[in-house]
Tab-separated table of C-alpha atoms in Angstrom:
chain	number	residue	atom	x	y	z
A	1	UNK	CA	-18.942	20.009	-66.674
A	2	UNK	CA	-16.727	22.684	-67.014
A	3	UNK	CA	-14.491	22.871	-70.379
A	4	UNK	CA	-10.808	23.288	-71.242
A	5	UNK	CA	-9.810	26.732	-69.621
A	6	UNK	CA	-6.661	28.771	-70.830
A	7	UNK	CA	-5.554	32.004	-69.493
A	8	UNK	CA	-4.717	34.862	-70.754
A	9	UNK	CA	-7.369	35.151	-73.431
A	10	UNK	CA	-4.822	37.441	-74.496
A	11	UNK	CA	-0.884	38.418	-74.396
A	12	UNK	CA	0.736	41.057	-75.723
A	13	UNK	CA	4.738	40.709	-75.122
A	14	UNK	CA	8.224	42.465	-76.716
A	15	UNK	CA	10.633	40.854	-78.735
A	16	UNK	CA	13.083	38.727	-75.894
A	17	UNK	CA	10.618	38.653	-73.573
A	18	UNK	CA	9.228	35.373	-72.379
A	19	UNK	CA	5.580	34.078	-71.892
A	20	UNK	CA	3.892	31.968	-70.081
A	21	UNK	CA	0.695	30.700	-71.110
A	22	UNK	CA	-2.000	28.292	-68.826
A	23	UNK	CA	-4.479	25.696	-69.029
A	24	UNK	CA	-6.795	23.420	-67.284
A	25	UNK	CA	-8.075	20.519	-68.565
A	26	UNK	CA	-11.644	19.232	-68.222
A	27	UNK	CA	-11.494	17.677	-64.953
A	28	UNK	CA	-10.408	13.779	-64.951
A	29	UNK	CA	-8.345	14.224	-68.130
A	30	UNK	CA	-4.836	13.152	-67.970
A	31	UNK	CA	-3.638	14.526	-70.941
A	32	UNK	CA	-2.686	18.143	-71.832
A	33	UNK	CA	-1.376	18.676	-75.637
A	34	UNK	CA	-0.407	22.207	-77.013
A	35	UNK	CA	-0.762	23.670	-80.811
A	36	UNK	CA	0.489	26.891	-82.387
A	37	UNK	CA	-1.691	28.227	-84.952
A	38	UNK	CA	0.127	30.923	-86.858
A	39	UNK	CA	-1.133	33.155	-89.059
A	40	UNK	CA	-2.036	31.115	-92.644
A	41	UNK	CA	-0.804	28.276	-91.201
A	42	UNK	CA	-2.672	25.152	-89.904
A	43	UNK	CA	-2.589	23.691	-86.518
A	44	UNK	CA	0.666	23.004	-85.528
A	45	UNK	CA	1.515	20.634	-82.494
A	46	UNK	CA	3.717	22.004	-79.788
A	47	UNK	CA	3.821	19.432	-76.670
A	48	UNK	CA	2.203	16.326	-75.327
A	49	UNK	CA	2.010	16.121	-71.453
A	50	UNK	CA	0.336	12.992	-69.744
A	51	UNK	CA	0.433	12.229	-66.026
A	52	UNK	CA	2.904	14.636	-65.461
A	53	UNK	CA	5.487	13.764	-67.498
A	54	UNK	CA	6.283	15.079	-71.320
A	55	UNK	CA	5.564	12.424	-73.889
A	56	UNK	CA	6.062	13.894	-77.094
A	57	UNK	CA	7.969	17.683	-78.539
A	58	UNK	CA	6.628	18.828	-82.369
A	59	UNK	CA	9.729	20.294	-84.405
A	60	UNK	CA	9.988	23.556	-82.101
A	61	UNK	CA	13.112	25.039	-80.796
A	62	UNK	CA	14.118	24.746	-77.096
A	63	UNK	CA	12.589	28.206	-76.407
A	64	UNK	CA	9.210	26.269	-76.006
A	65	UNK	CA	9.064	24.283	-73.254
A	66	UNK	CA	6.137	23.625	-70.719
A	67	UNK	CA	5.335	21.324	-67.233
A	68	UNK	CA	2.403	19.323	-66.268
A	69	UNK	CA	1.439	20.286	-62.788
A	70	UNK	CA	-0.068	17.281	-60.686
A	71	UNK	CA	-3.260	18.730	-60.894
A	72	UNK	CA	-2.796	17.774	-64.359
A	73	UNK	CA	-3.217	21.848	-65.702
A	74	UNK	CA	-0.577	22.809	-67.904
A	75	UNK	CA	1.788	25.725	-68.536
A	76	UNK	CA	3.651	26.790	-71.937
A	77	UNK	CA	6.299	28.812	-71.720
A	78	UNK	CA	8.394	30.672	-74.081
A	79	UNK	CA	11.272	32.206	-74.063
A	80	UNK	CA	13.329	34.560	-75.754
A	81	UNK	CA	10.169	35.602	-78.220
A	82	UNK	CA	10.395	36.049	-81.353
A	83	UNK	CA	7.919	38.328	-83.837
A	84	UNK	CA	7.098	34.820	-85.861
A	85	UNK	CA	6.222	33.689	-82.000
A	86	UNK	CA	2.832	35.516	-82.801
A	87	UNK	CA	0.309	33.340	-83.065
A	88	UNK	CA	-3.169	31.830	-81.256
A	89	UNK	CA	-2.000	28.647	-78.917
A	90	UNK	CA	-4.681	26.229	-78.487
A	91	UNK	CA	-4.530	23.755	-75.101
A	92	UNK	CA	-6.396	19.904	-75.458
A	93	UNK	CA	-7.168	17.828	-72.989
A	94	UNK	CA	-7.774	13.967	-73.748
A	95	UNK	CA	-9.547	11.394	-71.448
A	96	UNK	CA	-6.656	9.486	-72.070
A	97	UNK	CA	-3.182	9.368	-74.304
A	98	UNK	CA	-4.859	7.311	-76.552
A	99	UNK	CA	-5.188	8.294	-79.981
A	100	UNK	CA	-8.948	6.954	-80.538
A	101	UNK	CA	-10.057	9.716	-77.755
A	102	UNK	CA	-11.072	12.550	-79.271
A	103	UNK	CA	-9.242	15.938	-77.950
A	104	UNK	CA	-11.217	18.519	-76.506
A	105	UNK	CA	-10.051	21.987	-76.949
A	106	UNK	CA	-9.807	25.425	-75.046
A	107	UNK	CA	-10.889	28.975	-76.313
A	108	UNK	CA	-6.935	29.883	-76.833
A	109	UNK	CA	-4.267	32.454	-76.052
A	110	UNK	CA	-3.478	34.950	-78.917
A	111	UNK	CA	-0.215	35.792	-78.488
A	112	UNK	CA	1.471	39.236	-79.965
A	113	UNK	CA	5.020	39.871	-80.048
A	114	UNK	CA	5.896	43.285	-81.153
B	1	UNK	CA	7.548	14.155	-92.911
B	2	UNK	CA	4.008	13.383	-92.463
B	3	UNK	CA	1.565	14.963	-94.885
B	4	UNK	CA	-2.480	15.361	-94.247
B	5	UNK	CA	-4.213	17.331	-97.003
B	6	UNK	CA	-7.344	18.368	-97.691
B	7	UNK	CA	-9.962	19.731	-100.537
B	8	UNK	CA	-11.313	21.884	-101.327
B	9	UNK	CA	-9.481	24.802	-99.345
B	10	UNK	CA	-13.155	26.633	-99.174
B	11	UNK	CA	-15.869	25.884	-100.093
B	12	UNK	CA	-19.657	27.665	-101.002
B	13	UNK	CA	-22.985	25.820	-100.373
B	14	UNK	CA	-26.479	26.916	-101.048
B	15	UNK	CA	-28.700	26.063	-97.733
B	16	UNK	CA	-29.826	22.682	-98.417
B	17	UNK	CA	-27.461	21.351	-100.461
B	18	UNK	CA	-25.671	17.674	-99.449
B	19	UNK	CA	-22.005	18.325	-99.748
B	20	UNK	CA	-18.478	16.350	-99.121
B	21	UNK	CA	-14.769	17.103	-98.562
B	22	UNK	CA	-11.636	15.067	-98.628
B	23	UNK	CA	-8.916	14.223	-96.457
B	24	UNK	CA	-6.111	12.138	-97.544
B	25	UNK	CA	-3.103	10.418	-95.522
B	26	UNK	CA	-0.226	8.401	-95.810
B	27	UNK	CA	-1.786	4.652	-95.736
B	28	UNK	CA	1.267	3.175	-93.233
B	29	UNK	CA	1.155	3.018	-90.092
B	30	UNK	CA	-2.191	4.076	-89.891
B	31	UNK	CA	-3.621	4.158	-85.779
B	32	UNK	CA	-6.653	6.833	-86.194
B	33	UNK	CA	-8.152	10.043	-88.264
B	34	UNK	CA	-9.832	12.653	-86.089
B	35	UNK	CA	-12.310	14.897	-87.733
B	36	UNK	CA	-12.850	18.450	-86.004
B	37	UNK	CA	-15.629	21.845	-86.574
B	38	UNK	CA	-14.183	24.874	-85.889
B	39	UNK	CA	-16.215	27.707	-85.790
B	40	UNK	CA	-15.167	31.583	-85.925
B	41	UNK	CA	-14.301	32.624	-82.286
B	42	UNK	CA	-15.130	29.457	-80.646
B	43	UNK	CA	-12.776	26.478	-80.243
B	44	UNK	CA	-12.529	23.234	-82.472
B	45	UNK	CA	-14.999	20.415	-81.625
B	46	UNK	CA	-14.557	16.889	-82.062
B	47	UNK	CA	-17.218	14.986	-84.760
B	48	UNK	CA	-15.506	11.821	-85.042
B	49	UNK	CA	-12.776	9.569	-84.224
B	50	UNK	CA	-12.048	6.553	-86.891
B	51	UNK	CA	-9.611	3.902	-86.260
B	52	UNK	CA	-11.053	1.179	-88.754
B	53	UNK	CA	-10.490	0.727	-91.895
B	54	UNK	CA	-14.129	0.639	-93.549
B	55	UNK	CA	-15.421	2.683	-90.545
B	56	UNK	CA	-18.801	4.619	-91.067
B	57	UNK	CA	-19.490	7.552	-88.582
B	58	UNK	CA	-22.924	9.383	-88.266
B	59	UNK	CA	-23.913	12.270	-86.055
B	60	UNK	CA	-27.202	14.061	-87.195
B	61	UNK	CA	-26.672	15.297	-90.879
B	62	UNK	CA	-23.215	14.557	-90.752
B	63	UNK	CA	-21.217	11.578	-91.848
B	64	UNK	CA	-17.873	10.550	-92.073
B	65	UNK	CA	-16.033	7.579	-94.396
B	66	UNK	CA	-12.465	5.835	-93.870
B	67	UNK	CA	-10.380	3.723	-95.989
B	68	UNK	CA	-6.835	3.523	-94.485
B	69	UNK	CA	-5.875	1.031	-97.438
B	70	UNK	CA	-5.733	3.944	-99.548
B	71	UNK	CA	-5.341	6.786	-97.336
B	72	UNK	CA	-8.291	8.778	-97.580
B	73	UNK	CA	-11.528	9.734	-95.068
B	74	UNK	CA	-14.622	11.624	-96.919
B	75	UNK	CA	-16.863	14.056	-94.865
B	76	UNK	CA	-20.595	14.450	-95.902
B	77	UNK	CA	-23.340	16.733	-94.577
B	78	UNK	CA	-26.464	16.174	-95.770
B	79	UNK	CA	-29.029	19.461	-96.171
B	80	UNK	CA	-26.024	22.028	-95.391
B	81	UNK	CA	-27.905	24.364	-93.226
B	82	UNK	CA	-26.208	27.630	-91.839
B	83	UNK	CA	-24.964	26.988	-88.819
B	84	UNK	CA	-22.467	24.637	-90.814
B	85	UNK	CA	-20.411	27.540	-91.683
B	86	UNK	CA	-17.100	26.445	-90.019
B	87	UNK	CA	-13.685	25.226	-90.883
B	88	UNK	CA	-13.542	21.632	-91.019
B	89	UNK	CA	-10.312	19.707	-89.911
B	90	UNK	CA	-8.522	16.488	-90.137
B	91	UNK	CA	-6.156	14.924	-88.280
B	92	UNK	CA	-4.432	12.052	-88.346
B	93	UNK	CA	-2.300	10.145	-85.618
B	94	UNK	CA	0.372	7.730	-86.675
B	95	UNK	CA	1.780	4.644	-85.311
B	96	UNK	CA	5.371	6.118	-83.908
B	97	UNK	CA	4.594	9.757	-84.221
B	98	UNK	CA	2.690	10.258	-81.144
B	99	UNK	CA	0.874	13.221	-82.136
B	100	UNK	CA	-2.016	14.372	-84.049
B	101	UNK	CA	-0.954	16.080	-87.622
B	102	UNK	CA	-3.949	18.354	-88.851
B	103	UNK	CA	-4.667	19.383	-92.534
B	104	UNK	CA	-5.069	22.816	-93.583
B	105	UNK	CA	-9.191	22.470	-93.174
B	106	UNK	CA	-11.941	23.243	-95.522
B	107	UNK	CA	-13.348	26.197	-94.910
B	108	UNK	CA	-17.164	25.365	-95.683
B	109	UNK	CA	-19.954	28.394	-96.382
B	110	UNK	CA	-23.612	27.944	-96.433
B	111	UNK	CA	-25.255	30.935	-98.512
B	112	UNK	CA	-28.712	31.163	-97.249
């Protein structure tokens, strides 16, 4: 069974550029979540996508906003980038939105702005 | 704001050792604690999932304690052995928050 999949491994971008980062969930998850992991800082969450629809935002501005395709992969995009933008994004993929499922993760998208 | 923290930051084992770390949470609204191994370059990998209070997890040499009373989940591995060099994170999902909010890991290192 294939794993969580993001693309690009990864992104190099300018300051007021925007990004758009991908993922695929293990197939039969419903459930796509997004993290930001910047540099000294823990895991951050970003965005919560289930069944298509956005369930939950973490304390991010507007900039950062993302879509559930029905396929249930995911994109992230980001706008307007910003140097502090730089950071590895992690993708997750749950069996369900339950919180007793564990979340499975993908490899991640390092992200650069210069 | 919800707060997870954990100790120690890092941590140094001789191979063989037992060891433990600590993750600590508010006690309210308590739903479950997720523990996760990350390993350098690869991505983070579910151990356990706890959502009782008393719960005991096991998976090979590695164990896992909850008290949601208090607010607090212990990891143990038993005989540290190299390949349990990794970064060791909790999270923890509240009632009304709808999202996972991870500690700042432990950072465990087994000296051969």
């Amino acid at each position: 069974e294939a794993g969580v999949t993001q693309s690009p491994t990864h992104l190099i971008k300018t300051r007021g550029q925007q990004a758009t980062l991908r993922c695929s969930p293990i197939s039969g998850h419903t459930s796509v979540y997004w993290y930001q992991q910047a540099l000294g800082l823990g895991l951050q969450f970003l965005l919560w996508y289930d069944e298509g629809e956005e369930r939950n935002r973490g304390n991010f501005p507007p900039r950062f906003s993302g879509r559930q395709f029905p396929n249930y992969s995911s994109e992230l995009n980001v706008n307007a980038l910003e140097l502090e933008d730089s950071a590895l994004y992690l993708c997750a993929s749950s069996l369900t939105p339950w919180s007793s499922y564990e979340q499975y993760f993908g490899p991640g998208t390092r992200l650069t702005v210069t | 704001i919800l707060n997870v923290e954990q100790s120690p930051q890092s941590l140094h084992v001789q191979e063989g050792d037992s060891t433990n770390f600590t993750c600590s949470f508010p006690s309210s609204n308590f739903y479950a604690l997720h523990w996760y191994r990350w390993e350098t370059a690869k991505s983070p990998e579910a151990l356990f999932v706890m959502t009782l209070n008393g719960d005991e997890k096991k998976k090979g040499r590695i164990s896992a304690t909850l008290n949601t009373k208090e607010g607090y989940s212990y990891l143990y591995i038993k005989g540290s052995q190299p390949e349990d060099s990794a970064t060791y994170l909790c999270a923890f999902w509240s009632q009304g928050a709808q999202k996972l909010v991870f500690g700042q890991g432990t950072r465990l290192t087994i000296n051969p």
